[in-house]
XYZ file of N, CA and C in Angstrom:
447
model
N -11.523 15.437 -6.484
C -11.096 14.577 -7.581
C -11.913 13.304 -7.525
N -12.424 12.971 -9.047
C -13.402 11.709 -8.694
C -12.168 10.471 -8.553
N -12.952 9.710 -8.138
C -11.893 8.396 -7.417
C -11.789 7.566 -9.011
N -12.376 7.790 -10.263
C -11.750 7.220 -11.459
C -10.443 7.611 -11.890
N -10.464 8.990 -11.288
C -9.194 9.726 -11.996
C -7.791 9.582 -10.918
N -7.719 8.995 -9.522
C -7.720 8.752 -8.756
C -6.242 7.759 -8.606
N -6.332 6.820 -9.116
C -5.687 5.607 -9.580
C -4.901 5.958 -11.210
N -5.359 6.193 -11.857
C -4.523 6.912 -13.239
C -3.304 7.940 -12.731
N -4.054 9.118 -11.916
C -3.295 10.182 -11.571
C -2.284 9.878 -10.513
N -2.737 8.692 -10.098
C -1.087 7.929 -9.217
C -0.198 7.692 -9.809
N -0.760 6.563 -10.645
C 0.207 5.612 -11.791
C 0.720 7.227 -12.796
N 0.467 7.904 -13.043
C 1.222 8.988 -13.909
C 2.385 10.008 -12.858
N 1.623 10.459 -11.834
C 2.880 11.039 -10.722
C 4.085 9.741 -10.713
N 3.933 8.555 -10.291
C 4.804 7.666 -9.864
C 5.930 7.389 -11.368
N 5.156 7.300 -12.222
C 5.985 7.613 -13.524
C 7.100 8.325 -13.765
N 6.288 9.764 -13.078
C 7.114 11.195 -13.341
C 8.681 10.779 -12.118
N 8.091 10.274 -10.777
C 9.455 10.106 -10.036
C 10.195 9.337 -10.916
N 9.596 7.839 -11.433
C 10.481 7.225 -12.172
C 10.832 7.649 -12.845
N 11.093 8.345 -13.889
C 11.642 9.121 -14.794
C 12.566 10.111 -14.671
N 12.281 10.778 -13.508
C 13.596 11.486 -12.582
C 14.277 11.011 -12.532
N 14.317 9.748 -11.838
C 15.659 8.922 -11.576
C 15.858 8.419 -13.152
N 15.331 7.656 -13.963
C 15.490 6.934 -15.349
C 16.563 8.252 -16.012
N 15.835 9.544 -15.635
C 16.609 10.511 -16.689
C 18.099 11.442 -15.822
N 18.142 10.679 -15.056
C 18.695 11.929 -13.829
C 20.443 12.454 -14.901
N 20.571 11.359 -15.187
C 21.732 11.436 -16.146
C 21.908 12.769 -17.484
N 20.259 12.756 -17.671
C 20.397 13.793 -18.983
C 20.200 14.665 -18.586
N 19.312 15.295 -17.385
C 18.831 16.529 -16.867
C 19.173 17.290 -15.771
N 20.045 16.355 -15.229
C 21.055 16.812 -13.979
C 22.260 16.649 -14.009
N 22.813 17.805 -13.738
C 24.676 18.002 -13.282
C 24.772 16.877 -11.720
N 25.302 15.727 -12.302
C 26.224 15.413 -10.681
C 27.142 14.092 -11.212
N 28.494 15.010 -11.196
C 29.504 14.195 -11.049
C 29.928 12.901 -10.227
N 29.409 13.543 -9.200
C 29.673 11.907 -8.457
C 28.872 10.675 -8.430
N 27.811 10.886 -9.453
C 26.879 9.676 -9.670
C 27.528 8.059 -9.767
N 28.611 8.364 -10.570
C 29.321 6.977 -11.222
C 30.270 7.015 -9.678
N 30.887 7.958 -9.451
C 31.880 7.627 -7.811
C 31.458 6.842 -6.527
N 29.961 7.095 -6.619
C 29.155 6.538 -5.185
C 28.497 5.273 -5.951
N 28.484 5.110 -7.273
C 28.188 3.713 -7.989
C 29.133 3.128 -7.690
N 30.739 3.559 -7.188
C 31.687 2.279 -7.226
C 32.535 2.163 -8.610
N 32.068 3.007 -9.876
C 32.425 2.694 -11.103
C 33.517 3.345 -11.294
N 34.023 4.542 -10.077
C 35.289 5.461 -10.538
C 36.374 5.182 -9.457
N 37.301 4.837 -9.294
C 38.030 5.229 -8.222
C 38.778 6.511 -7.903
N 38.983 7.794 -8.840
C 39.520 8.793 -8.602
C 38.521 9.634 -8.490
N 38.398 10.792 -7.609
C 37.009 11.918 -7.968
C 37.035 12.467 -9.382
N 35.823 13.039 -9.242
C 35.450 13.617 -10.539
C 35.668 14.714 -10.117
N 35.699 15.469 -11.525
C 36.049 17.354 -11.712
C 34.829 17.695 -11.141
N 34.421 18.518 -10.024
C 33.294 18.897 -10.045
C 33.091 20.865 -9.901
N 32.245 21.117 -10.380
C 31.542 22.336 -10.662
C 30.708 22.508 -9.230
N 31.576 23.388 -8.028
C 30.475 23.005 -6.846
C 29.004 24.066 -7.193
N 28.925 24.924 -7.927
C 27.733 25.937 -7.669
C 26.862 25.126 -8.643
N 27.254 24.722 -9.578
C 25.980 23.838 -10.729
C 25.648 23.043 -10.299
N 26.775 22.205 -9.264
C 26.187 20.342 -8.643
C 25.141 20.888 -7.670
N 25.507 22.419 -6.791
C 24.777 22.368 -5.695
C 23.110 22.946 -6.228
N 22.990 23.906 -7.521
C 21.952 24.158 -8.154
C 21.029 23.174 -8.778
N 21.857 21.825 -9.041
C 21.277 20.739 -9.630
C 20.716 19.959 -8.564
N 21.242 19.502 -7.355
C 20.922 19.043 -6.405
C 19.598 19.320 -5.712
N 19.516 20.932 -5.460
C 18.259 21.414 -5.104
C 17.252 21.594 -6.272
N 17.595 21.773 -7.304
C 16.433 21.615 -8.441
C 15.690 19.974 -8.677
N 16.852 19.031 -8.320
C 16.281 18.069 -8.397
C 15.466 17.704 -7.289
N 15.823 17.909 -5.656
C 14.832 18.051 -4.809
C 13.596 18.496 -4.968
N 13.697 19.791 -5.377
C 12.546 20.443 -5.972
C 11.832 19.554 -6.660
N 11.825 18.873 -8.258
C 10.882 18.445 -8.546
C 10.362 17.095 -8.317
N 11.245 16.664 -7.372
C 10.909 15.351 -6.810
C 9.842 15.460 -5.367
N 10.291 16.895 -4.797
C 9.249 17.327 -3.637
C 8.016 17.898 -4.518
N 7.855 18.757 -5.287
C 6.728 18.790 -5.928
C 5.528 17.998 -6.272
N 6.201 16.643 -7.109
C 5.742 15.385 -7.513
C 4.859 14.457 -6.296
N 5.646 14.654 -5.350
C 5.760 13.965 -3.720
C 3.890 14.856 -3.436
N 4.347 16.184 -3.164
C 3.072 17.202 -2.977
C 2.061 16.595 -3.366
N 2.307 16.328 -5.189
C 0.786 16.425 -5.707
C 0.310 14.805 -5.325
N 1.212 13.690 -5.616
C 0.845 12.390 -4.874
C 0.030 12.780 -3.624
N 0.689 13.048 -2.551
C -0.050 13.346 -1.257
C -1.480 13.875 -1.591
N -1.508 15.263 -2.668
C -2.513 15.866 -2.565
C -3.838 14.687 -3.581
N -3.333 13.520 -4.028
C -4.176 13.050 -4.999
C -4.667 11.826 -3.859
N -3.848 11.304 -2.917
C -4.375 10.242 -2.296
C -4.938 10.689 -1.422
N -5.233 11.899 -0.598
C -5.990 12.024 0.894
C -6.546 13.192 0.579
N -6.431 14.206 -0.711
C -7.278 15.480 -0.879
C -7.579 15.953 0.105
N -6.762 16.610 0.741
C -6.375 16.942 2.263
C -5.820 18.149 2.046
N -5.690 19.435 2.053
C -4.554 20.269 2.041
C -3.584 20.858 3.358
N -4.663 20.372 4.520
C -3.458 20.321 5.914
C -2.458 19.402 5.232
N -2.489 18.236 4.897
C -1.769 16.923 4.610
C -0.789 17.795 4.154
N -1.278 18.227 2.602
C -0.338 19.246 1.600
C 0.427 19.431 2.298
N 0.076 20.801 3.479
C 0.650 21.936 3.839
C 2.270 21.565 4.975
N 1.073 20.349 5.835
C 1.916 19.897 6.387
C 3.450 19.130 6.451
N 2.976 18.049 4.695
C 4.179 17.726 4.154
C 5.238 18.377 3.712
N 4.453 19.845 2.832
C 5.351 20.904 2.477
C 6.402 21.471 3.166
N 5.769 21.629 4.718
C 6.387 22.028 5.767
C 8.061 21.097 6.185
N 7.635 20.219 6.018
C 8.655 18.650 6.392
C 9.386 18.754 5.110
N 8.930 18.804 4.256
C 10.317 18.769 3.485
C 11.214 19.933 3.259
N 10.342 21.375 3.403
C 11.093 22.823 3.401
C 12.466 22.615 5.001
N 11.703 21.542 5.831
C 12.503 21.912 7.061
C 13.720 20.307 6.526
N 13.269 19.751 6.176
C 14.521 18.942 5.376
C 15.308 19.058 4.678
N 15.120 20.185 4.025
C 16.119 20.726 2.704
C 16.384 21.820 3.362
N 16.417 22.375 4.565
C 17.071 23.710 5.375
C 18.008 22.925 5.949
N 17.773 22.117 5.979
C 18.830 20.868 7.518
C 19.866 20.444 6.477
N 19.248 20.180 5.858
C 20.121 18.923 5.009
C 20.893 19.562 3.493
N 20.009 20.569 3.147
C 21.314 20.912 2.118
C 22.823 21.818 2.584
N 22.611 22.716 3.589
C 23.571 23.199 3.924
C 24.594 22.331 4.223
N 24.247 21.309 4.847
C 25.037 20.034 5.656
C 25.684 19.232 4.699
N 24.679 19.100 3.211
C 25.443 18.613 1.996
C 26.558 19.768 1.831
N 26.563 21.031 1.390
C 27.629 21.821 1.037
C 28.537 21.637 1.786
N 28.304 22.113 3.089
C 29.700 21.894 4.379
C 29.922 20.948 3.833
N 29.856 19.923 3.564
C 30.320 18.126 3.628
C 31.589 18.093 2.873
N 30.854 18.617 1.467
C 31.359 18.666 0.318
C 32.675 19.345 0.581
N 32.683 20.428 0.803
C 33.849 21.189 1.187
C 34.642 20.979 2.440
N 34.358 20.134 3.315
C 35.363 19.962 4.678
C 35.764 18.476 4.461
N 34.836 17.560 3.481
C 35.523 16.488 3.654
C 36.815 15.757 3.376
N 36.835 14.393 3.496
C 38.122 14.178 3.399
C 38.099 13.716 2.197
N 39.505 13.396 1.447
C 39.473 12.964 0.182
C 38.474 11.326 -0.127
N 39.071 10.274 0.766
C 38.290 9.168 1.134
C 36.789 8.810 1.931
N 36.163 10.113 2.923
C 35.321 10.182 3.445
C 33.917 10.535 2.918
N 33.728 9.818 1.838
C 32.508 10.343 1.275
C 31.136 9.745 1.690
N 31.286 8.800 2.532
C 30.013 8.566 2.868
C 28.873 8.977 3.588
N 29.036 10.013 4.573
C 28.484 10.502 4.880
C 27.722 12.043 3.588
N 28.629 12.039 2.612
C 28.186 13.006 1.802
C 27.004 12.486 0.497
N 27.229 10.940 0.814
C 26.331 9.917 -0.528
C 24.882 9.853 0.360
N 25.029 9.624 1.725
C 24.101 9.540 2.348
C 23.046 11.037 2.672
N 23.483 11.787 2.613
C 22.551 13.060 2.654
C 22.484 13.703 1.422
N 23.256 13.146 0.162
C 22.846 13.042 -1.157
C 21.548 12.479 -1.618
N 21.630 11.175 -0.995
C 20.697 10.659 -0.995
C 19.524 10.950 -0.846
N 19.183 11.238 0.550
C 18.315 11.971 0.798
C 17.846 13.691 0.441
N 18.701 13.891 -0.261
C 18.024 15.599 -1.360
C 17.396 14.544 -2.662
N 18.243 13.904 -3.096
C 17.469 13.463 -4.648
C 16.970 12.091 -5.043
N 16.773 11.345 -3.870
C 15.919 10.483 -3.873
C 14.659 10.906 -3.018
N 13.199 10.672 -3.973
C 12.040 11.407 -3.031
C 11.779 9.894 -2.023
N 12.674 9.658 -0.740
C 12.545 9.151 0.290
C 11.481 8.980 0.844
N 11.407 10.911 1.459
C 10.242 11.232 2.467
C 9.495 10.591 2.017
N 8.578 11.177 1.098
C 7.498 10.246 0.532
C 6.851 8.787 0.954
N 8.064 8.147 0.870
C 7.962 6.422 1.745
C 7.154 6.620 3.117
N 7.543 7.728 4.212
C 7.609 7.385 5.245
C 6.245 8.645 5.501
N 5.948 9.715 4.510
C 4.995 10.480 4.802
C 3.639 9.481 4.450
N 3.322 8.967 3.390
C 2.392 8.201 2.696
C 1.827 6.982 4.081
N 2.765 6.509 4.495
C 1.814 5.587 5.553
C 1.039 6.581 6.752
N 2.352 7.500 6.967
C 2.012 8.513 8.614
C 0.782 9.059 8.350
N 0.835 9.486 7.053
C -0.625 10.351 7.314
C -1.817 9.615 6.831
N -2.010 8.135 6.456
C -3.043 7.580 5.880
C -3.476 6.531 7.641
N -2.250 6.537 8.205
C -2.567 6.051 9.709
C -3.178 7.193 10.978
N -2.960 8.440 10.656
C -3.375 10.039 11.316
C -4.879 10.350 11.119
N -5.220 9.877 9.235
C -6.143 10.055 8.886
C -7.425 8.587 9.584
N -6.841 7.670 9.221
C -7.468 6.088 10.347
C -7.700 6.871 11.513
N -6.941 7.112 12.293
C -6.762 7.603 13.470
C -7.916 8.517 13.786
N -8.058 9.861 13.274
C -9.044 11.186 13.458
C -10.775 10.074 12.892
N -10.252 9.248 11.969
C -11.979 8.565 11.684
C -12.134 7.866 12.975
N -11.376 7.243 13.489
C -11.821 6.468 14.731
C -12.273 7.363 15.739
N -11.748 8.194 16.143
C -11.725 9.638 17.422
C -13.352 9.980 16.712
N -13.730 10.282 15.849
C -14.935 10.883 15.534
C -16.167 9.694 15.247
N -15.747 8.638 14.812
C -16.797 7.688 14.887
C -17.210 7.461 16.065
N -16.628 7.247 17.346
C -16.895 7.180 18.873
C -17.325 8.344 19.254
N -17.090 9.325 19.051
C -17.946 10.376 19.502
C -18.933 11.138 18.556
N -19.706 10.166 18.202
C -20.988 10.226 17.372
C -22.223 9.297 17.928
N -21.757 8.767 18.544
C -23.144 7.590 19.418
C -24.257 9.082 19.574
C-alpha cells in the first residue's frame, strides 16, 4: 500500500469503529445498553439468543475493522495473523464467560457482566495491540541494524 493511501485508509477504518459505536443503537440488539448507562433502574426484557448473536456479531465487525487497521499500519501479515489469533483466543475466553454471567448472575450483580461486555463490543484490544507491535517491530529493526556492521 502506497503511504498516500496510508493515512486516508486510517482516518476511514477509524470512522467505521466510530460509527459502530455512533450506530450501535440501530444495528444491534442489547437491552442493557441504557441499564449499564445508569438510565434504567429495573432490568430490561431481554432476548438471551439475539443479545448473545448481537454481541458476537458486533465483536466480529469491530475485530475485523481492528484486522484491517493493523494490516494498513505495519503491512505485516504475521502482525495480521498474530492479532487474529489474540482476539479468536479473547472471544473463546470471554464470550462464554459473558453467557455464564448472564445466566448465574445475581439480580444486582451486574458488574462484572458490563465489564466483559465491554470488552466483546468495545474494539479495546486494538489500544493495546497498536503500540505492542509498532514497539516488536522498533525492536526486530534494532536486532538487525546491529547485526549488519
Amino acid at each position: 500500500m502506497k503511504k498516500m493511501w496510508k493515512i486516508p485508509g486510517l482516518v476511514v477504518l477509524l470512522i467505521l469503529l466510530v460509527l459502530v459505536r455512533m450506530m450501535e443503537e440501530t444495528f444491534f440488539y442489547d437491552p442493557f445498553m441504557y441499564f449499564f448507562q445508569g438510565c434504567r433502574s429495573e432490568n430490561p426484557e431481554v432476548f438471551p439468543g439475539y443479545w448473545y448473536f448481537n454481541v458476537a456479531l458486533r465483536f466480529l465487525v469491530n475485530t475485523v475493522i481492528s484486522l484491517v487497521i493493523i494490516y494498513v499500519v505495519f503491512q505485516n501479515m504475521a502482525s495480521v495473523k498474530f492479532s487474529a489469533l489474540l482476539y479468536l483466543i479473547l472471544f473463546v475466553i470471554l464470550f462464554p464467560l459473558f453467557i455464564y454471567l448472564m445466566e448465574h448472575v445475581q439480580k444486582d450483580d451486574y458488574l462484572a457482566v458490563f465489564y466483559v461486555r465491554r470488552f466483546l463490543v468495545q474494539p479495546v484490544l486494538i489500544l493495546l495491540l497498536l503500540p505492542a507491535l509498532y514497539y516488536q517491530r522498533l525492536k526486530e529493526k534494532r536486532v538487525r541494524s546491529k547485526g549488519d556492521f
